[in-house]
CSV table of C-alpha atoms and ligand atoms in Angstrom, one decimal:
chain,number,residue,atom,x,y,z
A,27,MET,CA,-6.5,3.7,-21.4
A,28,SER,CA,-5.4,5.8,-24.5
A,29,MET,CA,-2.0,7.5,-24.0
A,30,SER,CA,-3.4,10.9,-25.3
A,31,GLN,CA,-5.9,11.0,-22.8
A,32,PRO,CA,-4.9,12.3,-19.2
A,33,SER,CA,-5.1,9.4,-16.5
A,34,PRO,CA,-7.4,9.9,-13.5
A,35,ALA,CA,-4.3,10.5,-11.4
A,36,GLN,CA,-3.4,13.4,-13.8
A,37,LEU,CA,-6.7,15.0,-13.5
A,38,ALA,CA,-7.1,14.6,-9.8
A,39,ASP,CA,-5.6,16.8,-7.1
A,40,SER,CA,-2.0,16.0,-6.1
A,41,ALA,CA,-1.7,13.0,-3.8
A,42,PHE,CA,-0.1,15.0,-1.1
A,43,ASN,CA,-2.9,17.6,-1.2
A,44,THR,CA,-5.4,14.6,-0.8
A,45,ALA,CA,-3.6,13.4,2.3
A,46,GLN,CA,-3.6,16.8,3.8
A,47,LYS,CA,-7.2,17.3,3.3
A,48,GLN,CA,-7.8,13.7,4.8
A,49,PHE,CA,-5.7,15.0,7.6
A,50,ASP,CA,-7.6,18.4,8.2
A,51,ILE,CA,-10.8,16.5,8.3
A,52,ALA,CA,-9.8,14.3,11.2
A,53,ALA,CA,-7.8,17.1,12.8
A,54,ASP,CA,-10.9,19.3,12.8
A,55,LEU,CA,-13.0,16.7,14.5
A,56,LEU,CA,-10.2,15.9,17.1
A,57,GLN,CA,-9.9,19.7,17.6
A,58,LEU,CA,-6.0,19.3,17.3
A,59,ASP,CA,-4.2,22.3,18.4
A,60,GLY,CA,-2.5,24.4,15.8
A,61,ASN,CA,1.2,23.7,16.7
A,62,LEU,CA,0.6,19.9,16.6
A,63,ARG,CA,-1.4,20.2,13.4
A,64,ASP,CA,1.7,21.9,11.9
A,65,ILE,CA,4.0,19.2,12.8
A,66,LEU,CA,1.7,16.2,11.7
A,67,ARG,CA,0.5,17.7,8.3
A,68,ASN,CA,4.1,18.0,7.1
A,69,CYS,CA,7.1,15.4,6.3
A,70,LYS,CA,9.8,15.4,8.7
A,71,ARG,CA,12.6,14.5,6.1
A,72,GLU,CA,12.6,14.5,2.3
A,73,LEU,CA,15.7,13.3,0.7
A,74,THR,CA,15.9,13.6,-3.1
A,75,VAL,CA,18.9,11.9,-4.9
A,76,HIS,CA,20.3,11.9,-8.4
A,77,PHE,CA,22.7,9.0,-9.1
A,78,PRO,CA,24.4,7.4,-12.0
A,79,VAL,CA,24.1,3.9,-13.1
A,80,LYS,CA,26.1,2.0,-15.9
A,81,MET,CA,23.8,0.5,-18.4
A,82,ASP,CA,24.5,-2.8,-20.3
A,83,ASP,CA,25.5,-0.8,-23.5
A,84,GLY,CA,28.3,1.0,-21.5
A,85,SER,CA,26.2,4.3,-21.3
A,86,VAL,CA,25.7,6.2,-18.1
A,87,ARG,CA,22.2,7.2,-17.1
A,88,VAL,CA,21.3,9.4,-14.0
A,89,PHE,CA,18.2,8.5,-12.2
A,90,GLU,CA,16.1,10.4,-9.8
A,91,GLY,CA,15.0,8.9,-6.4
A,92,PHE,CA,13.5,9.8,-3.2
A,93,ARG,CA,13.0,8.8,0.4
A,94,VAL,CA,10.8,10.6,2.6
A,95,GLN,CA,10.2,10.1,6.4
A,96,HIS,CA,6.8,11.7,7.6
A,97,ASN,CA,7.1,11.1,11.2
A,98,ILE,CA,8.9,8.9,13.7
A,99,ALA,CA,7.1,9.7,17.1
A,100,ARG,CA,6.0,6.1,17.6
A,101,GLY,CA,9.1,4.1,16.4
A,102,PRO,CA,11.5,4.0,13.3
A,103,ALA,CA,10.1,5.1,9.9
A,104,LYS,CA,8.6,2.3,7.8
A,105,GLY,CA,7.4,2.1,4.1
A,106,GLY,CA,7.9,0.7,0.7
A,107,LEU,CA,9.9,1.4,-2.3
A,108,ARG,CA,8.3,2.2,-5.7
A,109,PHE,CA,10.0,1.8,-8.9
A,110,HIS,CA,7.9,3.5,-11.6
A,111,PRO,CA,8.1,6.2,-14.4
A,112,MET,CA,5.5,8.4,-12.8
A,113,VAL,CA,6.9,8.4,-9.2
A,114,THR,CA,7.0,12.1,-7.9
A,115,LEU,CA,8.2,13.6,-4.6
A,116,ASP,CA,4.7,14.8,-4.0
A,117,GLU,CA,3.5,11.3,-4.4
A,118,VAL,CA,6.1,9.8,-2.0
A,119,LYS,CA,5.1,12.4,0.5
A,120,ALA,CA,1.8,11.3,0.5
A,121,LEU,CA,2.5,7.6,0.7
A,122,ALA,CA,4.9,8.6,3.6
A,123,MET,CA,2.2,10.3,5.6
A,124,TRP,CA,-0.3,7.3,5.0
A,125,MET,CA,2.2,5.1,6.4
A,126,THR,CA,2.4,7.0,9.7
A,127,TRP,CA,-1.4,6.7,9.9
A,128,LYS,CA,-1.3,3.0,8.8
A,129,CYS,CA,1.1,1.9,11.4
A,130,ALA,CA,-0.8,3.6,14.1
A,131,VAL,CA,-4.2,2.2,13.1
A,132,VAL,CA,-2.9,-1.2,13.6
A,133,GLY,CA,-0.9,-0.2,16.6
A,134,ILE,CA,2.6,-1.2,15.6
A,135,PRO,CA,5.5,0.7,16.9
A,136,PHE,CA,6.6,2.4,13.5
A,137,GLY,CA,6.5,5.8,12.0
A,138,GLY,CA,5.9,6.5,8.2
A,139,ALA,CA,8.2,6.6,5.2
A,140,LYS,CA,8.1,5.9,1.5
A,141,GLY,CA,10.6,5.9,-1.1
A,142,GLY,CA,10.8,5.8,-4.9
A,143,VAL,CA,12.9,5.9,-8.2
A,144,VAL,CA,11.8,7.3,-11.4
A,145,CYS,CA,12.3,4.5,-13.8
A,146,ASP,CA,10.5,1.8,-15.8
A,147,PRO,CA,11.8,-1.5,-14.6
A,148,LYS,CA,10.2,-3.3,-17.4
A,149,LYS,CA,12.7,-1.6,-19.7
A,150,LEU,CA,15.7,-2.5,-17.7
A,151,SER,CA,17.8,-5.7,-17.7
A,152,LEU,CA,18.1,-7.7,-14.5
A,153,SER,CA,21.7,-6.6,-14.1
A,154,GLU,CA,20.8,-2.9,-14.8
A,155,LEU,CA,18.0,-3.3,-12.2
A,156,GLU,CA,20.4,-4.7,-9.7
A,157,ARG,CA,23.0,-1.9,-10.3
A,158,LEU,CA,20.3,0.8,-10.0
A,159,THR,CA,18.8,-0.8,-6.7
A,160,ARG,CA,22.4,-1.0,-5.3
A,161,ARG,CA,23.3,2.5,-6.0
A,162,PHE,CA,20.0,3.9,-4.8
A,163,ALA,CA,20.3,1.9,-1.5
A,164,THR,CA,23.7,3.4,-1.0
A,165,GLU,CA,22.4,6.9,-1.7
A,166,ILE,CA,19.7,6.6,0.9
A,167,SER,CA,21.8,4.7,3.4
A,168,ILE,CA,22.5,8.0,5.1
A,169,ILE,CA,18.9,7.9,6.5
A,170,ILE,CA,18.0,4.0,6.6
A,171,GLY,CA,18.8,1.5,9.1
A,172,PRO,CA,17.2,-1.2,11.2
A,173,ASP,CA,16.5,1.2,14.0
A,174,ARG,CA,16.0,4.4,11.8
A,175,ASP,CA,14.0,3.7,8.5
A,176,ILE,CA,13.2,0.3,7.1
A,177,PRO,CA,12.0,-0.1,3.4
A,178,ALA,CA,9.8,-2.7,2.0
A,179,PRO,CA,8.4,-3.8,-1.3
A,180,ASP,CA,5.8,-1.7,-3.2
A,181,VAL,CA,4.8,-1.1,-6.8
A,182,ASN,CA,7.5,-2.9,-9.2
A,183,THR,CA,9.6,-3.9,-6.3
A,184,SER,CA,10.2,-7.5,-5.3
A,185,PRO,CA,11.7,-9.8,-2.7
A,186,GLN,CA,14.7,-9.9,-4.9
A,187,VAL,CA,15.2,-6.0,-4.8
A,188,MET,CA,14.9,-6.1,-1.0
A,189,GLY,CA,17.7,-8.8,-1.1
A,190,TRP,CA,19.9,-6.6,-2.9
A,191,ILE,CA,19.2,-3.5,-0.6
A,192,MET,CA,20.0,-5.8,2.3
A,193,ASP,CA,23.4,-7.0,0.9
A,194,THR,CA,24.2,-3.6,-0.1
A,195,TYR,CA,23.8,-2.2,3.4
A,196,SER,CA,25.4,-5.1,5.0
A,197,MET,CA,28.5,-4.8,2.8
A,198,ALA,CA,29.0,-1.1,3.8
A,199,ILE,CA,28.6,-2.2,7.6
A,200,GLY,CA,30.8,-5.1,7.4
A,201,HIS,CA,28.2,-7.7,8.7
A,202,SER,CA,24.8,-9.0,7.8
A,203,VAL,CA,21.8,-6.6,8.8
A,204,PRO,CA,18.8,-8.5,7.8
A,205,ALA,CA,16.5,-6.0,9.7
A,206,VAL,CA,17.3,-3.1,7.6
A,207,VAL,CA,14.7,-4.1,5.0
A,208,THR,CA,11.6,-6.4,5.0
A,209,GLY,CA,9.9,-8.4,2.4
A,210,LYS,CA,13.2,-10.4,1.8
A,211,PRO,CA,13.3,-13.8,0.5
A,212,LEU,CA,13.0,-16.6,3.1
A,213,SER,CA,16.7,-17.7,2.7
A,214,ILE,CA,18.1,-14.4,3.9
A,215,GLY,CA,15.7,-13.5,6.8
A,216,GLY,CA,12.3,-13.0,5.3
A,217,SER,CA,9.1,-14.0,7.1
A,218,GLU,CA,6.8,-16.7,6.3
A,219,GLY,CA,3.5,-15.3,5.0
A,220,ARG,CA,5.0,-11.8,3.9
A,221,LEU,CA,4.3,-12.3,0.3
A,222,GLU,CA,0.6,-12.6,0.6
A,223,ALA,CA,0.2,-10.5,4.0
A,224,THR,CA,-1.3,-7.6,2.2
A,225,ALA,CA,-4.0,-9.6,0.5
A,226,ARG,CA,-4.5,-11.8,3.4
A,227,GLY,CA,-5.0,-8.9,5.9
A,228,ALA,CA,-7.3,-7.1,3.3
A,229,VAL,CA,-9.4,-10.4,3.4
A,230,ASP,CA,-9.5,-10.4,7.2
A,231,VAL,CA,-11.1,-7.0,7.2
A,232,ILE,CA,-13.5,-7.7,4.2
A,233,VAL,CA,-14.8,-10.7,6.1
A,234,GLU,CA,-15.6,-8.5,9.1
A,235,ALA,CA,-17.0,-5.6,6.9
A,236,ALA,CA,-19.1,-8.2,5.0
A,237,LYS,CA,-20.5,-9.6,8.1
A,238,TYR,CA,-21.3,-6.1,9.4
A,239,ARG,CA,-22.9,-5.0,6.2
A,240,GLN,CA,-24.7,-8.4,5.6
A,241,ILE,CA,-23.0,-9.2,2.4
A,242,PRO,CA,-22.7,-12.8,1.7
A,243,LEU,CA,-19.1,-13.7,0.6
A,244,LYS,CA,-20.3,-16.8,-1.0
A,245,GLY,CA,-21.4,-15.7,-4.5
A,246,ALA,CA,-20.4,-12.2,-4.1
A,247,ARG,CA,-19.2,-10.7,-7.4
A,248,VAL,CA,-15.7,-9.1,-7.0
A,249,VAL,CA,-13.8,-6.5,-9.4
A,250,ILE,CA,-10.1,-6.0,-8.9
A,251,GLN,CA,-8.1,-3.3,-10.3
A,252,GLY,CA,-4.3,-4.3,-10.4
A,253,PHE,CA,-3.2,-7.8,-10.2
A,254,GLY,CA,0.2,-7.6,-8.6
A,255,ASN,CA,1.5,-8.4,-5.0
A,256,ALA,CA,-1.7,-7.1,-3.6
A,257,GLY,CA,-4.4,-7.8,-6.1
A,258,SER,CA,-3.3,-11.3,-7.3
A,259,PRO,CA,-3.4,-13.3,-4.0
A,260,LEU,CA,-6.4,-11.4,-2.9
A,261,ALA,CA,-8.3,-12.8,-5.8
A,262,SER,CA,-7.4,-16.3,-4.7
A,263,PHE,CA,-8.3,-15.9,-1.2
A,264,LEU,CA,-11.7,-14.5,-2.1
A,265,HIS,CA,-12.3,-17.2,-4.7
A,266,GLN,CA,-11.6,-19.7,-2.0
A,267,LEU,CA,-14.3,-18.0,0.1
A,268,GLY,CA,-16.7,-18.8,-2.7
A,269,SER,CA,-16.6,-15.3,-4.3
A,270,GLN,CA,-16.7,-14.9,-8.0
A,271,ILE,CA,-13.8,-12.7,-9.4
A,272,ILE,CA,-15.8,-11.2,-12.6
A,273,ALA,CA,-13.3,-8.7,-13.9
A,274,VAL,CA,-9.5,-8.0,-13.3
A,275,SER,CA,-7.2,-5.3,-14.8
A,276,ASP,CA,-3.6,-4.5,-15.0
A,277,SER,CA,-1.4,-2.0,-16.7
A,278,SER,CA,-2.0,-3.5,-20.1
A,279,GLY,CA,-5.8,-3.8,-20.2
A,280,ALA,CA,-8.6,-5.8,-18.3
A,281,VAL,CA,-10.4,-8.9,-18.7
A,282,HIS,CA,-14.2,-9.7,-17.8
A,283,ASN,CA,-16.2,-12.8,-17.3
A,284,PRO,CA,-19.8,-12.3,-15.5
A,285,ARG,CA,-19.7,-16.2,-14.7
A,286,GLY,CA,-16.3,-15.7,-12.8
A,287,LEU,CA,-12.6,-16.0,-13.7
A,288,ASP,CA,-10.2,-18.7,-12.2
A,289,PRO,CA,-7.7,-16.7,-10.3
A,290,SER,CA,-4.8,-19.3,-10.2
A,291,GLY,CA,-5.0,-19.8,-13.9
A,292,LEU,CA,-5.0,-16.0,-14.3
A,293,ARG,CA,-2.0,-15.8,-12.1
A,294,MET,CA,-0.1,-18.5,-14.1
A,295,TYR,CA,-1.3,-16.9,-17.4
A,296,LYS,CA,0.2,-13.3,-16.3
A,297,ARG,CA,3.3,-14.9,-15.1
A,298,GLU,CA,3.7,-16.6,-18.7
A,299,THR,CA,2.6,-13.6,-20.8
A,300,GLY,CA,3.2,-10.6,-18.5
A,301,SER,CA,-0.6,-9.5,-18.5
A,302,VAL,CA,-3.9,-10.7,-17.8
A,303,VAL,CA,-5.1,-9.6,-21.5
A,304,GLY,CA,-6.0,-12.5,-23.7
A,305,PHE,CA,-6.8,-15.0,-20.7
A,306,PRO,CA,-8.9,-17.9,-22.2
A,307,ASN,CA,-12.7,-17.6,-21.4
A,308,SER,CA,-12.7,-13.9,-20.8
A,309,GLU,CA,-13.7,-10.8,-22.9
A,310,PRO,CA,-11.6,-7.7,-23.1
A,311,ILE,CA,-13.1,-4.8,-21.5
A,312,ASP,CA,-11.9,-1.0,-21.0
A,313,PRO,CA,-10.0,-1.1,-17.8
A,314,MET,CA,-11.7,2.1,-16.4
A,315,ARG,CA,-15.0,0.7,-17.3
A,316,ILE,CA,-14.4,-2.2,-14.8
A,317,LEU,CA,-14.8,0.1,-11.7
A,318,ASP,CA,-18.5,0.8,-12.6
A,319,LEU,CA,-19.3,-2.9,-13.4
A,320,PRO,CA,-22.4,-4.3,-11.4
A,321,CYS,CA,-20.6,-6.0,-8.5
A,322,ASP,CA,-20.7,-6.5,-4.7
A,323,ILE,CA,-17.0,-5.8,-3.9
A,324,LEU,CA,-14.7,-3.4,-5.7
A,325,VAL,CA,-10.9,-3.9,-4.9
A,326,PRO,CA,-8.7,-1.0,-6.2
A,327,ALA,CA,-5.3,-2.7,-6.0
A,328,ALA,CA,-3.1,-0.5,-8.4
A,329,LEU,CA,-2.5,3.2,-8.0
A,330,GLU,CA,-3.7,6.5,-6.6
A,331,SER,CA,-6.7,8.5,-7.7
A,332,GLN,CA,-8.8,5.9,-9.7
A,333,ILE,CA,-12.2,6.7,-8.0
A,334,THR,CA,-12.6,10.4,-8.2
A,335,GLY,CA,-15.6,13.1,-8.3
A,336,ARG,CA,-15.9,12.1,-12.0
A,337,ASN,CA,-16.7,8.3,-11.8
A,338,ALA,CA,-17.8,8.0,-8.0
A,339,ASP,CA,-21.5,8.1,-8.9
A,340,ARG,CA,-21.4,5.3,-11.4
A,341,ILE,CA,-19.9,2.9,-8.9
A,342,GLN,CA,-22.3,0.0,-8.1
A,343,ALA,CA,-20.3,-2.0,-5.5
A,344,LYS,CA,-21.8,-2.3,-2.0
A,345,LEU,CA,-18.2,-2.6,-0.6
A,346,ILE,CA,-15.0,-1.0,-1.6
A,347,ALA,CA,-11.7,-2.6,-0.1
A,348,GLU,CA,-8.7,-0.3,-0.7
A,349,ALA,CA,-5.9,-2.7,-1.2
A,350,ALA,CA,-4.1,0.1,-3.0
A,351,ASN,CA,-3.0,3.5,-1.4
A,352,GLY,CA,-4.9,6.5,-2.1
A,353,PRO,CA,-7.1,5.1,-4.8
A,354,THR,CA,-10.0,7.5,-3.9
A,355,THR,CA,-10.2,11.3,-3.8
A,356,PRO,CA,-11.9,13.3,-1.0
A,357,GLU,CA,-14.5,14.4,-3.6
A,358,ALA,CA,-15.2,10.6,-4.3
A,359,ASP,CA,-15.2,9.9,-0.6
A,360,GLU,CA,-18.1,12.5,-0.1
A,361,ILE,CA,-20.1,10.9,-3.0
A,362,LEU,CA,-19.7,7.4,-2.0
A,363,THR,CA,-20.7,8.2,1.8
A,364,GLU,CA,-23.8,9.9,0.6
A,365,ARG,CA,-24.6,6.9,-1.6
A,366,GLY,CA,-24.0,4.5,1.5
A,367,VAL,CA,-21.3,2.5,-0.1
A,368,PHE,CA,-19.2,1.0,2.7
A,369,LEU,CA,-15.5,1.7,2.2
A,370,LEU,CA,-12.4,-0.2,3.9
A,371,PRO,CA,-9.9,2.8,3.7
A,372,ASP,CA,-6.4,1.9,2.6
A,373,ILE,CA,-4.8,2.6,6.1
A,374,LEU,CA,-6.8,-0.1,7.4
A,375,CYS,CA,-7.5,-2.4,4.6
A,376,ASN,CA,-3.9,-2.9,3.3
A,377,ALA,CA,-2.1,-2.7,6.7
A,378,GLY,CA,-1.5,-6.5,6.7
A,379,GLY,CA,1.7,-5.8,4.6
A,380,VAL,CA,3.3,-3.6,7.1
A,381,THR,CA,2.0,-5.8,10.0
A,382,VAL,CA,3.9,-8.8,8.7
A,383,SER,CA,6.8,-6.6,7.7
A,384,TYR,CA,6.8,-5.6,11.4
A,385,PHE,CA,6.8,-9.4,12.2
A,386,GLU,CA,9.8,-10.0,9.8
A,387,TRP,CA,11.8,-7.1,11.5
A,388,VAL,CA,11.0,-8.4,14.9
A,389,GLN,CA,12.1,-12.0,13.8
A,390,ASP,CA,15.4,-10.8,12.3
A,391,LEU,CA,16.2,-8.8,15.4
A,392,GLN,CA,15.8,-11.8,17.5
A,393,SER,CA,17.0,-14.4,14.9
A,394,PHE,CA,14.0,-16.4,16.0
A,395,PHE,CA,11.6,-17.4,13.3
A,396,TRP,CA,8.0,-18.4,13.4
A,397,ASP,CA,5.9,-20.7,11.3
A,398,GLU,CA,3.4,-19.4,8.7
A,399,GLY,CA,0.3,-20.5,11.1
A,400,GLU,CA,1.7,-18.2,13.9
A,401,VAL,CA,2.3,-15.4,11.5
A,402,ASN,CA,-1.3,-15.4,9.9
A,403,GLU,CA,-2.9,-15.9,13.3
A,404,ARG,CA,-1.2,-12.9,14.8
A,405,LEU,CA,-2.0,-10.9,11.7
A,406,GLU,CA,-5.7,-11.8,11.8
A,407,ARG,CA,-5.9,-10.8,15.4
A,408,ILE,CA,-4.4,-7.4,14.8
A,409,MET,CA,-6.6,-6.7,11.6
A,410,ILE,CA,-9.8,-7.7,13.5
A,411,ARG,CA,-8.8,-5.5,16.4
A,412,ALA,CA,-8.2,-2.6,14.1
A,413,PHE,CA,-11.3,-3.0,12.0
A,414,ARG,CA,-13.3,-2.9,15.4
A,415,SER,CA,-11.5,0.1,16.6
A,416,VAL,CA,-12.2,1.9,13.5
A,417,LEU,CA,-15.7,0.8,13.3
A,418,GLN,CA,-16.2,2.0,17.0
A,419,THR,CA,-14.6,5.4,16.2
A,420,ALA,CA,-16.8,5.8,13.3
A,421,GLU,CA,-19.9,5.3,15.4
A,422,GLN,CA,-18.7,7.6,18.0
A,423,TYR,CA,-18.0,10.5,15.8
A,424,LYS,CA,-20.6,9.7,13.3
A,425,VAL,CA,-18.3,9.7,10.2
A,426,ASN,CA,-17.3,7.2,7.5
A,427,MET,CA,-14.6,4.6,7.9
A,428,ARG,CA,-12.0,6.8,6.1
A,429,THR,CA,-12.3,9.6,8.6
A,430,ALA,CA,-12.6,7.1,11.5
A,431,ALA,CA,-9.4,5.6,10.7
A,432,GLN,CA,-7.6,8.9,10.3
A,433,VAL,CA,-9.2,10.1,13.7
A,434,LEU,CA,-7.8,7.0,15.5
A,435,ALA,CA,-4.5,7.1,13.9
A,436,ILE,CA,-3.9,10.8,14.3
A,437,SER,CA,-5.0,10.9,18.0
A,438,ARG,CA,-2.4,7.8,18.7
A,439,VAL,CA,0.3,9.7,16.9
A,440,ALA,CA,-0.6,13.2,18.6
A,441,GLU,CA,-0.5,11.6,21.9
A,442,ALA,CA,2.9,10.1,21.4
A,443,THR,CA,4.2,13.5,20.1
A,444,ARG,CA,2.7,15.3,23.1
A,445,THR,CA,4.0,12.9,25.6
A,446,ARG,CA,7.8,13.2,24.0
A,447,GLY,CA,7.4,17.0,24.3
A,448,LEU,CA,9.1,19.4,22.1
A,449,PHE,CA,13.0,19.3,21.6
A,450,PRO,CA,14.9,21.4,22.8
B,505,LIG,P1,2.7,-4.5,-7.9
B,505,LIG,O1,3.6,-3.9,-8.9
B,505,LIG,O2,3.0,-5.9,-7.6
B,505,LIG,O3,1.4,-4.4,-9.0
B,505,LIG,C1,0.6,-3.5,-9.3
B,505,LIG,C2,-0.5,-4.0,-10.3
B,505,LIG,O4,-1.2,-3.0,-10.8
B,505,LIG,C3,0.2,-4.6,-11.5
B,505,LIG,O5,-0.6,-5.6,-11.8
B,505,LIG,C4,0.1,-3.5,-12.6
B,505,LIG,O6,0.0,-3.9,-14.0
B,505,LIG,C5,-1.3,-3.0,-12.1
B,505,LIG,N1,-1.6,-1.5,-12.8
B,505,LIG,C6,-0.6,-0.6,-12.8
B,505,LIG,N2,-1.2,0.4,-13.5
B,505,LIG,C7,-2.6,0.1,-13.5
B,505,LIG,C8,-3.7,0.8,-14.2
B,505,LIG,N3,-3.6,2.1,-14.6
B,505,LIG,N4,-4.7,0.2,-14.2
B,505,LIG,C9,-4.9,-1.2,-13.8
B,505,LIG,N5,-3.8,-1.8,-13.3
B,505,LIG,C10,-2.8,-1.1,-13.2
B,505,LIG,O7,2.4,-3.5,-6.8
B,505,LIG,P2,1.8,-4.0,-5.4
B,505,LIG,O8,2.7,-3.8,-4.3
B,505,LIG,O9,0.6,-4.9,-5.6
B,505,LIG,O10,1.0,-2.5,-5.0
B,505,LIG,C11,-0.3,-2.2,-5.6
B,505,LIG,C12,-0.9,-1.0,-4.5
B,505,LIG,O11,-1.1,-1.9,-3.3
B,505,LIG,C13,-0.2,0.3,-4.5
B,505,LIG,O12,-0.9,1.3,-4.2
B,505,LIG,C14,0.7,-0.1,-3.1
B,505,LIG,O13,1.1,1.0,-2.4
B,505,LIG,C15,-0.2,-1.0,-2.5
B,505,LIG,N6,0.2,-1.7,-1.3
B,505,LIG,C16,1.1,-2.5,-1.5
B,505,LIG,C17,1.6,-3.4,-0.5
B,505,LIG,C18,2.5,-4.6,-0.6
B,505,LIG,O14,2.9,-5.3,0.3
B,505,LIG,N7,3.1,-4.9,-1.8
B,505,LIG,C19,1.2,-3.1,0.9
B,505,LIG,C20,0.3,-2.2,1.1
B,505,LIG,C21,-0.2,-1.4,-0.1
């Protein structure tokens, strides 16, 4: 994408407006009372911090960061941390709200949160990244904690970053607190299967959706936007099921081969070169054009607002699986529904990540660890149960899968809020 052109995200509505519009559609269907609606369509806590970090050249830079808790009626707040130059409070609020609904859709006892730091980690040295992470963790330590708010990885944050957060928090408390953060390395209380959990959970529901819509996965042509924590293992899992990954993009560009790309080769190539661009046996292609390539399954696995009112009518996929959060705007949703495209919404499709984060938190609290088979089996059971509940809600209310997932989630959070009553 040329730098002078506005990105789809810049052209689209604000992410929080999108989240609130989606909420309103479901709240209308549920005939939610006005007071409850006001509580649930706003975020409970929004913390903005500005903090100094010493750079390698001796200078000091002040960074801006956020931690937002949308709702904690069903349990401690839970959600990832994003390090990206375009992070805004508005985006973090939307992502926090989606986390509340996501945890409710899969029925795990968490509320929703999200955080972020406005920075470009690719331009920081490892020690600058560590100092930034540790100082940010200290700044938000006033609201995080194993029974209050538990961060996790998101865009540009890794198990190592989670490890530094765990260590920083533990240093202040005076003993190890592994359950303060999930997505940690295995050596300090991480869970087996967490690294690929988002992708594995997405594949669990893609398999169900493909059965329901009678799309054979063997030979299905797949396009994936974004080749990171979520997108890259997903390519491998679908390839193992016999699908062909015909195009993949990342922040540097996109590659295409109508006969199929080799996902494990692509992963190694990206690890070595930093991008998928230039991968042998592939043609370069405009990253936005891959969304409308002829294919069976389209997987947005990068950022918000990629499928909008401007490009939704060009999409040729039969099934869209939202590994990313918020990749489709409400305008695009309407167009896709009218055109009969089956969409697995983010709060269902990528809930495998938070589900295994929940398993990691449970294991840390009990100091009792499970093997990978047990993790994956429990994950599959939860994802399939959630898919069936959302599908049943879609049939009951005669709505698309996004609205059904929202209706299901909001009714669960509303029920918890009602049952707890209003303090004081
Ligand atoms: P990541 O940083 O590991 O990967 C992001 C990928 O997207 C990278 O390959 C990056 O190059 C690419 N990208 C960035 N901008 C792009 C653009 N304009 N076009 C094409 N590609 C672009 O991040 P991630 O953890 O994989 O997160 C990706 C999405 O999945 C986010 O929406 C995130 O919120 C969501 N998600 C992640 C998890 C998780 O466990 N990591 C869980 C649920 C949802």
